[in-house]
């Protein structure tokens, strides 16, 4: 039976890693601020950087014990900065169940040569978190962007841990409650749940991480972009808007717009509720179609932001054609699964997407499926 093109389109087509449009209510005129075109070292520049940090603290409900710094290189730069400056003092355990976690394994093994304990799981699965030795420093992704698998909560992180917990939380912050007392190091970037611009990363340090930085010197040289300590003390200016290198003030203003919008829709609770509603709407679409499934089989560890789907009988060519049809219609962009993941789809359900747009996507998936099946 031929399936015709649906009459209704999503108002905001999808990217696999985030929305292609700004959050509802985003106003480009807000970018006309005095900070643009001014030095990040100027009074207004530093004030805007500090304001963005204050907004992140408010929305993340981050305690005063934790510091927030804006650093170069997106989430990757932030996480590698943490690895290069703090690892080596203790044995290391790395967890990998998707490509970015596997990247941290590569850094630990091949670059830093730390001989870590590596605990892996296949795409769609989560490793046994109960086997972790918390005498070690532990590296993990809170939400596996390329596998759609997340940790269920923070209960598995030991309160009496001797090592540090390093959380790559780039597609998790602003979408899940984060127990900050369990996190010593967290990193993220603005382009995921906030839907902002890339380039810059955010580094969050708890008091135990600061202690490590001030009492331990790595055996390897550190490039200038990674240096967080001067004369044995944390460079506090980095966490007060005095960035290590020159940031894009346009990207900072874009992040501020997104953060102010997030405040307007209910802050952390509002953002979490929007992601949850979107994931539930997509879950209903999947439940109603026998040819669709979730790569993450366990709902307790299934992402509510980067949702990865299986497609019956799919190979790389079928998924490429499927995604191409939707892109040609202006319905969805780049929703093919990550290149290292099993062939499938990846739908962004973060807070900047409206649930009505997720619902409108369902009939278009039916149309594309009918086209590739025929």
CSV table of C-alpha atoms in Angstrom, one decimal:
chain,number,residue,atom,x,y,z
A,1,UNK,CA,0.0,0.0,0.0
A,2,UNK,CA,1.4,3.4,-1.0
A,3,UNK,CA,1.7,5.9,1.8
A,4,UNK,CA,1.3,9.5,0.8
A,5,UNK,CA,3.3,12.4,2.2
A,6,UNK,CA,1.8,13.8,5.4
A,7,UNK,CA,0.1,17.2,5.3
A,8,UNK,CA,1.7,18.4,8.5
A,9,UNK,CA,5.4,19.0,8.9
A,10,UNK,CA,7.4,19.5,12.1
A,11,UNK,CA,7.9,23.2,12.6
A,12,UNK,CA,11.5,22.7,13.4
A,13,UNK,CA,13.3,20.0,11.4
A,14,UNK,CA,15.7,17.8,13.4
A,15,UNK,CA,19.4,17.3,13.5
A,16,UNK,CA,20.7,14.1,15.2
A,17,UNK,CA,22.6,16.1,17.8
A,18,UNK,CA,20.3,19.0,18.3
A,19,UNK,CA,17.5,21.2,16.9
A,20,UNK,CA,18.2,23.2,13.8
A,21,UNK,CA,16.2,26.1,15.1
A,22,UNK,CA,16.7,28.2,18.2
A,23,UNK,CA,14.5,27.6,21.2
A,24,UNK,CA,11.0,28.9,21.1
A,25,UNK,CA,11.0,32.6,22.1
A,26,UNK,CA,14.6,33.1,21.0
A,27,UNK,CA,15.1,36.7,19.8
A,28,UNK,CA,18.0,37.6,17.7
A,29,UNK,CA,17.8,41.2,18.7
A,30,UNK,CA,19.1,40.2,22.1
A,31,UNK,CA,22.5,39.7,20.5
A,32,UNK,CA,22.7,43.5,20.0
A,33,UNK,CA,24.7,44.0,23.2
A,34,UNK,CA,27.6,46.1,24.1
A,35,UNK,CA,29.8,43.0,24.6
A,36,UNK,CA,29.9,42.2,20.9
A,37,UNK,CA,33.0,43.6,19.2
A,38,UNK,CA,34.6,44.3,22.6
A,39,UNK,CA,37.5,42.4,24.2
A,40,UNK,CA,36.6,39.5,26.5
A,41,UNK,CA,39.0,41.3,28.9
A,42,UNK,CA,36.9,44.4,29.0
A,43,UNK,CA,34.7,45.2,31.9
A,44,UNK,CA,31.5,44.4,29.9
A,45,UNK,CA,33.1,41.3,28.4
A,46,UNK,CA,34.0,39.8,31.7
A,47,UNK,CA,30.6,40.7,33.1
A,48,UNK,CA,28.8,38.8,30.3
A,49,UNK,CA,31.0,35.8,30.8
A,50,UNK,CA,30.4,35.9,34.5
A,51,UNK,CA,26.6,36.3,33.9
A,52,UNK,CA,26.6,33.2,31.7
A,53,UNK,CA,28.4,31.3,34.5
A,54,UNK,CA,25.8,32.6,37.1
A,55,UNK,CA,22.9,31.5,34.9
A,56,UNK,CA,24.4,28.0,34.4
A,57,UNK,CA,24.9,27.7,38.2
A,58,UNK,CA,21.3,28.7,38.8
A,59,UNK,CA,19.8,26.4,36.2
A,60,UNK,CA,22.0,23.4,37.1
A,61,UNK,CA,21.4,24.0,40.9
A,62,UNK,CA,25.1,23.8,41.3
A,63,UNK,CA,26.3,24.2,44.9
A,64,UNK,CA,28.8,26.9,45.8
A,65,UNK,CA,31.3,24.1,46.4
A,66,UNK,CA,31.6,23.6,42.7
A,67,UNK,CA,33.3,25.9,40.2
A,68,UNK,CA,32.3,26.6,36.6
A,69,UNK,CA,34.8,27.5,33.9
A,70,UNK,CA,34.3,28.3,30.2
A,71,UNK,CA,37.2,26.6,28.3
A,72,UNK,CA,38.2,26.0,24.6
A,73,UNK,CA,37.4,22.9,22.5
A,74,UNK,CA,33.8,22.2,23.3
A,75,UNK,CA,33.1,19.2,25.6
A,76,UNK,CA,36.1,17.3,24.2
A,77,UNK,CA,38.4,20.1,25.2
A,78,UNK,CA,36.9,20.3,28.6
A,79,UNK,CA,37.1,16.6,29.3
A,80,UNK,CA,40.6,16.2,27.9
A,81,UNK,CA,41.7,19.2,30.0
A,82,UNK,CA,40.4,17.3,33.1
A,83,UNK,CA,42.2,14.1,32.0
A,84,UNK,CA,45.5,15.7,31.3
A,85,UNK,CA,45.6,17.7,34.5
A,86,UNK,CA,44.3,15.3,37.1
A,87,UNK,CA,44.8,11.7,35.9
A,88,UNK,CA,47.9,9.7,36.9
A,89,UNK,CA,47.7,10.2,40.7
A,90,UNK,CA,45.6,7.0,41.1
A,91,UNK,CA,44.7,3.9,39.0
A,92,UNK,CA,42.1,4.7,36.4
A,93,UNK,CA,38.9,2.9,35.4
A,94,UNK,CA,37.2,3.9,32.1
A,95,UNK,CA,33.6,2.9,31.1
A,96,UNK,CA,32.7,2.7,27.5
A,97,UNK,CA,29.4,1.8,25.9
A,98,UNK,CA,29.4,4.2,23.0
A,99,UNK,CA,31.9,6.1,20.8
A,100,UNK,CA,32.7,9.1,23.0
A,101,UNK,CA,33.4,6.9,26.1
A,102,UNK,CA,35.6,4.8,23.8
A,103,UNK,CA,37.5,8.0,22.9
A,104,UNK,CA,38.4,8.6,26.5
A,105,UNK,CA,39.7,5.0,26.6
A,106,UNK,CA,41.9,5.8,23.7
A,107,UNK,CA,43.2,8.9,25.4
A,108,UNK,CA,43.9,7.0,28.6
A,109,UNK,CA,45.6,4.1,26.9
A,110,UNK,CA,47.4,5.5,23.9
A,111,UNK,CA,48.1,9.1,24.8
A,112,UNK,CA,48.5,9.1,28.6
A,113,UNK,CA,49.6,5.4,28.7
A,114,UNK,CA,47.9,4.9,32.0
A,115,UNK,CA,47.0,1.2,31.6
A,116,UNK,CA,43.4,1.7,32.8
A,117,UNK,CA,40.9,-0.9,33.8
A,118,UNK,CA,38.4,-0.8,30.8
A,119,UNK,CA,34.8,-1.8,31.4
A,120,UNK,CA,32.9,-2.1,28.1
A,121,UNK,CA,29.4,-2.9,26.9
A,122,UNK,CA,27.9,-3.1,23.5
A,123,UNK,CA,25.8,-0.3,21.9
A,124,UNK,CA,22.4,-0.4,23.5
A,125,UNK,CA,23.7,-1.9,26.8
A,126,UNK,CA,25.1,-0.5,30.0
A,127,UNK,CA,28.1,-2.3,31.8
A,128,UNK,CA,27.8,-3.7,35.3
A,129,UNK,CA,28.3,-0.6,37.4
A,130,UNK,CA,28.6,-2.6,40.5
A,131,UNK,CA,32.0,-3.9,39.6
A,132,UNK,CA,33.7,-0.5,39.7
A,133,UNK,CA,36.5,0.0,42.2
A,134,UNK,CA,36.1,3.5,43.6
A,135,UNK,CA,39.7,3.5,44.9
A,136,UNK,CA,40.3,4.4,41.2
A,137,UNK,CA,39.5,7.6,39.3
A,138,UNK,CA,36.5,6.7,37.1
A,139,UNK,CA,35.7,8.1,33.7
A,140,UNK,CA,32.2,7.8,32.2
A,141,UNK,CA,29.6,9.4,29.9
A,142,UNK,CA,26.4,10.2,31.8
A,143,UNK,CA,24.3,10.0,28.6
A,144,UNK,CA,25.7,8.1,25.6
A,145,UNK,CA,24.9,10.4,22.7
A,146,UNK,CA,25.7,7.8,20.1
A,147,UNK,CA,24.1,4.8,21.8
A,148,UNK,CA,21.0,6.3,23.5
A,149,UNK,CA,22.1,4.7,26.8
A,150,UNK,CA,22.5,6.6,30.0
A,151,UNK,CA,23.3,5.8,33.6
A,152,UNK,CA,20.1,5.5,35.7
A,153,UNK,CA,21.1,7.9,38.4
A,154,UNK,CA,24.1,8.6,40.6
A,155,UNK,CA,23.4,6.0,43.3
A,156,UNK,CA,26.1,3.7,41.9
A,157,UNK,CA,28.8,6.3,42.6
A,158,UNK,CA,30.3,5.7,46.0
A,159,UNK,CA,29.9,8.4,48.7
A,160,UNK,CA,33.2,7.3,50.3
A,161,UNK,CA,35.1,7.1,47.0
A,162,UNK,CA,38.9,7.6,47.2
A,163,UNK,CA,39.2,8.3,43.4
A,164,UNK,CA,37.5,11.1,41.5
A,165,UNK,CA,34.4,10.7,39.4
A,166,UNK,CA,34.7,12.2,35.9
A,167,UNK,CA,31.4,12.7,34.1
A,168,UNK,CA,31.2,13.6,30.4
A,169,UNK,CA,27.7,15.0,30.8
A,170,UNK,CA,27.4,16.9,27.5
A,171,UNK,CA,23.9,15.6,26.5
A,172,UNK,CA,22.8,15.0,30.1
A,173,UNK,CA,23.0,18.4,31.9
A,174,UNK,CA,19.7,20.3,31.7
A,175,UNK,CA,17.9,17.1,30.9
A,176,UNK,CA,18.4,15.0,34.1
A,177,UNK,CA,18.8,15.8,37.8
A,178,UNK,CA,22.5,15.6,38.5
A,179,UNK,CA,23.6,14.7,42.1
A,180,UNK,CA,26.5,17.1,42.3
A,181,UNK,CA,27.7,15.6,45.6
A,182,UNK,CA,28.6,12.5,43.6
A,183,UNK,CA,30.4,14.4,40.8
A,184,UNK,CA,34.0,15.6,41.1
A,185,UNK,CA,34.4,16.7,37.5
A,186,UNK,CA,31.7,17.3,34.9
A,187,UNK,CA,31.9,18.7,31.4
A,188,UNK,CA,29.5,19.7,28.7
A,189,UNK,CA,29.0,22.1,25.8
A,190,UNK,CA,26.3,24.6,24.9
A,191,UNK,CA,25.3,23.0,21.6
A,192,UNK,CA,23.5,20.0,23.0
A,193,UNK,CA,20.5,20.4,25.4
A,194,UNK,CA,20.7,24.2,25.3
A,195,UNK,CA,20.8,24.2,21.5
A,196,UNK,CA,23.5,26.9,21.5
A,197,UNK,CA,26.6,27.4,19.5
A,198,UNK,CA,29.6,25.1,19.7
A,199,UNK,CA,33.4,25.8,20.1
A,200,UNK,CA,33.4,26.3,23.9
A,201,UNK,CA,33.2,23.7,26.6
A,202,UNK,CA,32.2,24.0,30.2
A,203,UNK,CA,34.3,22.5,33.0
A,204,UNK,CA,32.8,21.9,36.5
A,205,UNK,CA,35.1,21.1,39.4
A,206,UNK,CA,34.1,19.9,42.8
A,207,UNK,CA,36.3,20.5,45.9
A,208,UNK,CA,38.0,17.1,45.6
A,209,UNK,CA,39.0,17.9,42.0
A,210,UNK,CA,40.4,21.2,43.1
A,211,UNK,CA,42.4,19.5,45.8
A,212,UNK,CA,43.8,17.1,43.2
A,213,UNK,CA,44.9,20.0,41.0
A,214,UNK,CA,46.6,21.7,43.8
A,215,UNK,CA,48.4,18.7,45.2
A,216,UNK,CA,49.4,16.7,42.1
A,217,UNK,CA,51.6,17.5,39.2
A,218,UNK,CA,51.3,15.2,36.1
A,219,UNK,CA,54.3,13.6,34.6
A,220,UNK,CA,53.6,14.9,31.1
A,221,UNK,CA,53.9,18.4,29.8
A,222,UNK,CA,50.7,20.5,29.7
A,223,UNK,CA,49.9,22.9,26.8
A,224,UNK,CA,48.9,26.4,27.8
A,225,UNK,CA,45.2,25.8,27.1
A,226,UNK,CA,45.1,23.0,29.8
A,227,UNK,CA,46.9,24.9,32.6
A,228,UNK,CA,44.5,25.5,35.5
A,229,UNK,CA,47.1,25.9,38.3
A,230,UNK,CA,49.7,28.6,38.9
A,231,UNK,CA,52.3,28.3,41.7
A,232,UNK,CA,50.4,25.4,43.2
A,233,UNK,CA,47.1,27.1,43.4
A,234,UNK,CA,44.0,27.0,41.2
A,235,UNK,CA,43.8,29.8,38.8
A,236,UNK,CA,40.5,31.2,40.1
A,237,UNK,CA,40.1,33.7,37.4
A,238,UNK,CA,39.2,30.9,34.9
A,239,UNK,CA,36.1,30.3,37.0
A,240,UNK,CA,35.1,34.0,37.1
A,241,UNK,CA,34.9,34.6,33.4
A,242,UNK,CA,38.6,35.2,32.8
A,243,UNK,CA,39.0,32.6,30.1
A,244,UNK,CA,42.3,31.0,29.2
A,245,UNK,CA,42.0,32.0,25.6
A,246,UNK,CA,39.9,34.3,23.6
A,247,UNK,CA,36.2,33.2,23.5
A,248,UNK,CA,33.6,34.1,20.9
A,249,UNK,CA,31.5,36.7,22.6
A,250,UNK,CA,28.8,36.0,20.0
A,251,UNK,CA,28.7,32.4,21.1
A,252,UNK,CA,28.5,33.6,24.8
A,253,UNK,CA,25.6,35.9,24.0
A,254,UNK,CA,23.9,33.0,22.2
A,255,UNK,CA,24.3,30.8,25.2
A,256,UNK,CA,22.9,33.6,27.5
A,257,UNK,CA,19.9,33.8,25.2
A,258,UNK,CA,19.4,30.0,25.6
A,259,UNK,CA,19.9,30.1,29.3
A,260,UNK,CA,17.4,33.0,29.8
A,261,UNK,CA,14.9,31.1,27.7
A,262,UNK,CA,15.5,28.0,29.9
A,263,UNK,CA,14.8,30.1,32.9
A,264,UNK,CA,11.5,31.3,31.3
A,265,UNK,CA,10.2,27.8,30.8
A,266,UNK,CA,10.7,26.7,34.4
A,267,UNK,CA,14.4,26.3,34.8
A,268,UNK,CA,15.8,22.8,35.4
A,269,UNK,CA,12.4,21.3,36.1
A,270,UNK,CA,10.9,22.8,33.0
A,271,UNK,CA,13.8,21.6,30.8
A,272,UNK,CA,13.6,18.1,32.2
A,273,UNK,CA,9.9,18.0,31.7
A,274,UNK,CA,10.2,19.1,28.1
A,275,UNK,CA,12.8,16.4,27.4
A,276,UNK,CA,10.7,13.7,29.2
A,277,UNK,CA,7.6,14.7,27.2
A,278,UNK,CA,9.5,14.5,23.9
A,279,UNK,CA,11.0,11.2,24.7
A,280,UNK,CA,7.5,9.8,25.7
A,281,UNK,CA,6.0,11.1,22.5
A,282,UNK,CA,8.7,9.4,20.4
A,283,UNK,CA,8.3,6.2,22.6
A,284,UNK,CA,4.6,6.2,21.6
A,285,UNK,CA,5.6,6.4,17.9
A,286,UNK,CA,8.0,3.5,18.3
A,287,UNK,CA,5.4,1.4,20.3
A,288,UNK,CA,2.9,1.8,17.5
A,289,UNK,CA,5.2,0.6,14.7
A,290,UNK,CA,6.5,-3.0,14.5
A,291,UNK,CA,9.4,-2.0,12.3
A,292,UNK,CA,10.8,0.5,14.8
A,293,UNK,CA,12.5,-0.3,18.1
A,294,UNK,CA,14.8,1.3,20.7
A,295,UNK,CA,18.5,0.5,20.6
A,296,UNK,CA,18.5,0.9,24.4
A,297,UNK,CA,16.3,-2.0,25.5
A,298,UNK,CA,16.0,-1.0,29.2
A,299,UNK,CA,13.7,2.0,29.7
A,300,UNK,CA,15.5,2.7,33.0
A,301,UNK,CA,18.8,3.5,31.1
A,302,UNK,CA,17.3,4.9,27.9
A,303,UNK,CA,18.3,8.4,26.9
A,304,UNK,CA,15.5,11.1,26.9
A,305,UNK,CA,17.7,13.4,24.7
A,306,UNK,CA,19.6,11.5,22.1
A,307,UNK,CA,17.2,8.6,21.4
A,308,UNK,CA,18.6,5.9,19.1
A,309,UNK,CA,16.2,3.7,17.2
A,310,UNK,CA,16.5,0.4,15.3
A,311,UNK,CA,14.8,-0.1,12.0
A,312,UNK,CA,13.8,-3.6,10.9
A,313,UNK,CA,16.2,-5.1,8.4
A,314,UNK,CA,18.2,-1.9,8.1
A,315,UNK,CA,21.7,-1.7,6.8
A,316,UNK,CA,23.8,1.4,6.2
A,317,UNK,CA,22.5,1.9,2.7
A,318,UNK,CA,18.8,1.7,3.8
A,319,UNK,CA,19.4,4.2,6.6
A,320,UNK,CA,21.2,6.6,4.3
A,321,UNK,CA,18.3,6.5,1.8
A,322,UNK,CA,15.7,6.8,4.7
A,323,UNK,CA,17.4,9.9,6.2
A,324,UNK,CA,18.0,11.3,2.7
A,325,UNK,CA,14.3,11.2,1.9
A,326,UNK,CA,13.4,13.2,5.0
A,327,UNK,CA,16.2,15.7,4.4
A,328,UNK,CA,15.1,16.3,0.9
A,329,UNK,CA,11.6,17.1,2.2
A,330,UNK,CA,13.0,19.5,4.8
A,331,UNK,CA,11.5,17.3,7.6
A,332,UNK,CA,14.7,16.1,9.4
A,333,UNK,CA,18.4,16.5,8.9
A,334,UNK,CA,21.3,14.1,9.9
A,335,UNK,CA,19.1,11.7,11.8
A,336,UNK,CA,21.0,8.6,10.6
A,337,UNK,CA,22.6,6.9,13.6
A,338,UNK,CA,26.3,7.5,14.5
A,339,UNK,CA,28.7,5.9,12.0
A,340,UNK,CA,30.1,3.5,14.6
A,341,UNK,CA,26.7,2.5,16.0
A,342,UNK,CA,24.4,-0.2,14.5
A,343,UNK,CA,22.5,1.1,11.5
A,344,UNK,CA,19.5,3.0,12.7
A,345,UNK,CA,18.0,6.5,13.4
A,346,UNK,CA,18.9,9.0,16.1
A,347,UNK,CA,16.2,11.5,17.0
A,348,UNK,CA,17.0,14.5,19.3
A,349,UNK,CA,14.4,14.9,22.0
A,350,UNK,CA,16.0,17.7,24.1
A,351,UNK,CA,14.2,20.6,25.7
A,352,UNK,CA,14.5,22.9,22.7
A,353,UNK,CA,12.2,20.7,20.7
A,354,UNK,CA,8.4,21.1,21.0
A,355,UNK,CA,6.5,17.8,21.6
A,356,UNK,CA,4.1,18.7,18.8
A,357,UNK,CA,7.0,18.5,16.4
A,358,UNK,CA,7.9,15.0,17.6
A,359,UNK,CA,4.3,14.0,17.1
A,360,UNK,CA,4.3,15.4,13.6
A,361,UNK,CA,7.4,13.4,12.8
A,362,UNK,CA,5.6,10.0,13.2
A,363,UNK,CA,3.7,10.0,9.9
A,364,UNK,CA,6.8,11.2,8.0
A,365,UNK,CA,8.7,8.2,9.4
A,366,UNK,CA,5.9,6.0,8.0
A,367,UNK,CA,6.2,7.6,4.6
A,368,UNK,CA,9.9,7.2,4.5
A,369,UNK,CA,9.7,3.6,5.6
A,370,UNK,CA,7.1,2.8,2.9
A,371,UNK,CA,9.4,4.4,0.3
A,372,UNK,CA,12.5,2.4,1.3
A,373,UNK,CA,10.6,-0.8,1.8
A,374,UNK,CA,9.1,-0.6,-1.7
